[in-house]
XYZ file of C-alpha atoms in Angstrom:
292
model
C 1.783 -12.486 -30.388
C 2.497 -10.610 -33.603
C 1.340 -7.025 -34.097
C 1.419 -4.684 -37.106
C 1.173 -0.930 -36.520
C 0.673 2.022 -38.850
C 2.430 5.323 -38.136
C 1.855 8.700 -39.772
C 2.811 12.244 -38.764
C 0.381 15.148 -39.119
C -1.974 13.161 -41.327
C 0.744 12.258 -43.813
C 1.443 8.953 -45.532
C 1.236 5.852 -43.377
C 4.071 3.417 -42.941
C 3.337 -0.069 -41.668
C 5.700 -1.804 -39.219
C 5.348 -5.581 -39.377
C 5.571 -8.424 -36.880
C 6.151 -6.685 -33.563
C 6.291 -9.417 -30.926
C 5.719 -7.606 -27.603
C 4.126 -4.511 -26.113
C 7.614 -3.134 -25.491
C 8.478 -3.609 -29.164
C 5.252 -1.839 -30.183
C 6.048 1.177 -27.984
C 9.674 1.527 -29.047
C 8.989 0.882 -32.741
C 6.284 3.567 -32.835
C 8.612 6.058 -31.147
C 11.468 5.254 -33.532
C 9.262 5.491 -36.636
C 7.714 8.745 -35.423
C 11.189 10.246 -34.965
C 12.264 8.993 -38.414
C 9.273 10.520 -40.175
C 9.556 13.785 -38.236
C 13.252 14.044 -39.073
C 12.641 13.375 -42.788
C 9.809 15.926 -42.929
C 11.986 18.563 -41.260
C 14.698 17.828 -43.830
C 12.254 18.344 -46.695
C 11.938 14.689 -47.658
C 8.685 13.030 -48.732
C 7.288 10.174 -46.659
C 6.455 7.302 -48.985
C 3.864 4.642 -48.081
C 5.819 1.492 -47.332
C 6.104 -1.617 -45.202
C 8.951 -1.549 -42.673
C 10.653 -3.985 -40.323
C 11.972 -3.500 -36.791
C 15.420 -4.558 -35.579
C 15.072 -3.498 -31.952
C 16.512 -0.018 -32.496
C 15.366 1.262 -35.879
C 12.716 0.611 -38.513
C 13.919 -0.344 -42.002
C 12.247 -0.588 -45.398
C 10.940 -3.977 -46.482
C 8.973 -2.915 -49.572
C 7.009 -0.014 -50.999
C 3.233 0.213 -51.371
C 1.544 1.206 -54.610
C -1.569 2.742 -53.097
C -3.977 2.524 -50.190
C -5.479 -0.733 -51.454
C -2.299 -2.533 -50.357
C -3.159 -1.572 -46.779
C -6.387 -3.572 -47.062
C -8.490 -0.757 -45.638
C -11.027 1.621 -47.144
C -12.135 4.912 -45.567
C -15.819 4.933 -44.579
C -17.451 7.769 -46.557
C -20.167 8.216 -43.904
C -17.737 8.827 -41.028
C -16.515 12.385 -40.807
C -12.935 13.059 -39.654
C -12.715 13.892 -35.957
C -10.250 16.431 -34.630
C -9.702 16.275 -30.856
C -8.270 19.519 -29.495
C -5.714 19.672 -26.676
C -8.281 21.143 -24.281
C -10.496 18.054 -24.694
C -7.518 15.751 -24.208
C -6.612 17.577 -20.993
C -10.217 17.425 -19.769
C -10.315 13.663 -20.329
C -6.993 13.264 -18.505
C -8.426 15.052 -15.472
C -11.392 12.666 -15.408
C -9.318 9.483 -15.559
C -8.825 7.539 -12.301
C -5.332 7.374 -10.854
C -3.256 4.508 -12.185
C -2.422 1.707 -9.717
C 1.323 2.154 -10.323
C 1.070 5.839 -9.385
C -0.773 5.012 -6.153
C 1.722 2.261 -5.321
C 4.702 4.593 -5.767
C 3.001 7.288 -3.685
C 2.458 4.863 -0.796
C 6.166 4.001 -0.697
C 7.295 7.622 -0.373
C 7.030 10.102 2.534
C 4.848 11.064 4.235
C 3.270 7.590 3.987
C 6.440 5.436 3.886
C 4.503 2.178 3.577
C 6.700 -0.963 3.396
C 6.679 -2.589 -0.050
C 5.062 -5.808 1.230
C 2.231 -3.888 2.927
C 1.660 -1.700 -0.133
C 1.400 -4.781 -2.349
C -1.107 -6.346 0.032
C -3.305 -3.249 0.032
C -3.089 -2.988 -3.772
C -3.819 -6.675 -4.404
C -6.956 -7.544 -6.376
C -9.232 -5.279 -8.363
C -10.882 -3.519 -5.402
C -9.518 -0.193 -4.162
C -11.404 -0.348 -0.840
C -8.367 -1.173 1.283
C -6.235 1.635 -0.170
C -9.094 4.118 0.225
C -9.481 2.935 3.828
C -5.746 3.470 4.394
C -5.964 7.089 3.220
C -8.964 7.722 5.492
C -7.135 6.246 8.491
C -4.035 8.283 7.640
C -5.981 11.560 7.494
C -7.818 10.833 10.758
C -4.564 9.744 12.434
C -2.861 13.033 11.523
C -5.938 15.061 12.514
C -5.930 13.414 15.968
C -2.298 14.325 16.578
C -0.588 11.130 15.418
C 3.058 11.686 14.486
C 4.261 8.267 13.265
C 2.121 7.341 10.228
C 4.518 4.547 9.279
C 2.691 2.298 11.800
C -0.672 2.629 10.040
C -0.107 -0.009 7.372
C 1.144 -2.452 10.015
C -2.108 -2.113 11.962
C -4.224 -2.456 8.822
C -2.366 -5.256 7.034
C -1.107 -7.363 9.926
C -3.524 -6.696 12.778
C -6.857 -5.792 11.161
C -6.661 -8.188 8.206
C -5.299 -10.872 10.531
C -8.282 -10.551 12.872
C -10.712 -10.517 9.948
C -9.148 -13.727 8.664
C -9.403 -15.344 12.105
C -13.126 -14.528 12.154
C -13.740 -15.548 8.513
C -14.848 -12.021 7.632
C -14.237 -9.973 4.501
C -12.832 -6.470 4.750
C -15.467 -3.791 5.140
C -14.953 -0.361 6.659
C -18.133 -0.700 8.702
C -16.483 -3.412 10.841
C -13.786 -1.055 12.141
C -14.430 2.542 11.012
C -11.347 4.451 9.875
C -11.783 7.090 12.582
C -11.971 4.388 15.272
C -8.745 2.677 14.184
C -6.956 6.026 13.883
C -8.036 7.022 17.415
C -6.885 3.648 18.746
C -3.430 4.026 17.166
C -3.026 7.572 18.480
C -3.783 6.379 22.027
C -1.129 3.680 21.676
C 1.396 6.172 20.278
C 0.747 8.618 23.127
C 0.979 5.722 25.629
C -2.570 6.182 26.896
C -2.902 2.417 26.473
C -0.334 -0.255 25.700
C 0.058 -1.794 22.258
C -1.215 -5.061 23.735
C -4.369 -3.369 25.023
C -4.901 -1.740 21.632
C -4.610 -5.125 19.931
C -7.126 -6.631 22.387
C -9.618 -3.838 21.680
C -9.232 -4.367 17.925
C -9.699 -8.121 18.355
C -12.932 -7.562 20.315
C -14.358 -5.069 17.816
C -13.671 -7.315 14.804
C -15.210 -10.337 16.531
C -18.218 -8.638 18.137
C -18.729 -5.331 16.363
C -19.286 -1.915 17.887
C -22.455 -1.095 19.765
C -24.272 2.128 18.930
C -22.219 5.150 20.044
C -19.664 2.879 21.750
C -16.267 4.549 22.161
C -12.733 3.384 22.850
C -13.052 4.793 26.380
C -16.088 2.553 26.931
C -14.082 -0.501 25.870
C -11.088 0.485 28.014
C -13.371 0.721 31.060
C -15.297 -2.436 30.141
C -12.168 -4.583 29.984
C -10.092 -2.619 32.532
C -7.377 -1.899 29.970
C -6.182 1.445 31.321
C -2.426 1.537 31.830
C -1.315 0.619 35.327
C 0.715 3.841 35.474
C -2.517 5.822 35.375
C -4.138 4.103 38.370
C -1.419 2.773 40.704
C 1.015 5.010 42.566
C 3.148 2.053 43.523
C 3.392 0.575 40.017
C 7.184 0.470 40.247
C 7.063 -1.679 43.375
C 4.330 -3.865 41.904
C 6.294 -4.338 38.675
C 9.452 -5.187 40.586
C 7.588 -7.749 42.709
C 6.040 -9.487 39.705
C 9.352 -9.533 37.814
C 11.108 -11.127 40.794
C 8.359 -13.724 41.002
C 8.670 -14.593 37.303
C 12.483 -14.766 37.494
C 12.305 -17.156 40.445
C 9.786 -19.325 38.605
C 11.908 -19.760 35.453
C 15.574 -20.407 36.380
C 16.059 -22.372 33.152
C 15.204 -19.287 31.108
C 17.677 -17.234 33.137
C 20.413 -19.672 32.112
C 19.415 -19.382 28.440
C 19.517 -15.592 28.574
C 23.258 -15.751 29.286
C 23.890 -17.259 25.853
C 20.812 -15.940 24.042
C 19.725 -12.475 25.265
C 16.539 -12.668 23.179
C 15.225 -15.314 25.583
C 14.253 -12.454 27.883
C 11.208 -11.929 25.644
C 9.664 -15.037 27.232
C 9.910 -13.455 30.686
C 8.467 -10.197 29.334
C 5.460 -12.128 28.074
C 4.949 -13.799 31.454
C 5.009 -10.452 33.271
C 2.635 -8.878 30.737
C 0.231 -11.745 31.347
C 0.260 -10.940 35.067
C -0.577 -7.304 34.332
C -3.065 -8.243 31.576
C -1.250 -6.025 29.088
C -1.598 -2.843 31.168
C 2.170 -2.304 31.468
C 4.164 -1.742 28.298
C 6.776 -4.268 27.244
C 9.655 -1.755 27.283
C 9.131 -0.969 30.984
C 8.955 -4.663 31.836
C 12.111 -5.537 29.917
C 13.980 -2.659 31.551
C 12.967 -3.866 35.024
C 13.918 -7.480 34.241
C 17.361 -6.446 33.000
C 17.954 -4.419 36.156
C 17.131 -7.469 38.291
C 19.183 -10.019 36.364
């Protein structure tokens, strides 16, 4: 790519800069030439029409121009000069959509604190639907009393988009309304349901849709996903019994835990399966560690 640009200050003589090879060169050459002309005008010098080169830092004279014909352009006598005032420029600025780079940088900073990978996923493509959906979920999450908005992008990018992909569906807010997802995340944060139960509810809604006026409470009752702590007085005893049963069933895993503590996650999964996700993983892991 080779670009020639013409620069003039306050309607003065134009100087042409030849053979700029990149957008960066165009930007920096224009700035440098503008500063040169402004400096010469302030010092009382006359700007002569000329062709100039660019060395990466400054423009320099290649040759002079006799008159406007050398520029190979002719003013159109039927087009009147247009003067755009600063108030019009400002009005146009206010009407312009936000630039993608500005939105991306905003997502990375507090209060949103979206991980870079998640922000890139939401900004991918030409559609802004996913980012707009994120902002709606964020606002509803905060309005419902949510205090950890950093989890929102994880639910949208990894859970929601993952379920949509599994069901060969395109993203559309009507599948999982923003207010519904926000309410679901708040319940998980406040430990009304476990994260596993929340994920199961999301999976069901993506696959089957929401019935008219169906609420999260309806789905919790339908699939018996209320936390065990809410319905069983002897949950501690029940949890201890199940953990002992799982430990006895997997002695090989117990041996692995001695050298690889992360192996306990397998036992946590087995216990969660017994409780169908109604007991949170942290409580299970704590009980297992106390028994080992």
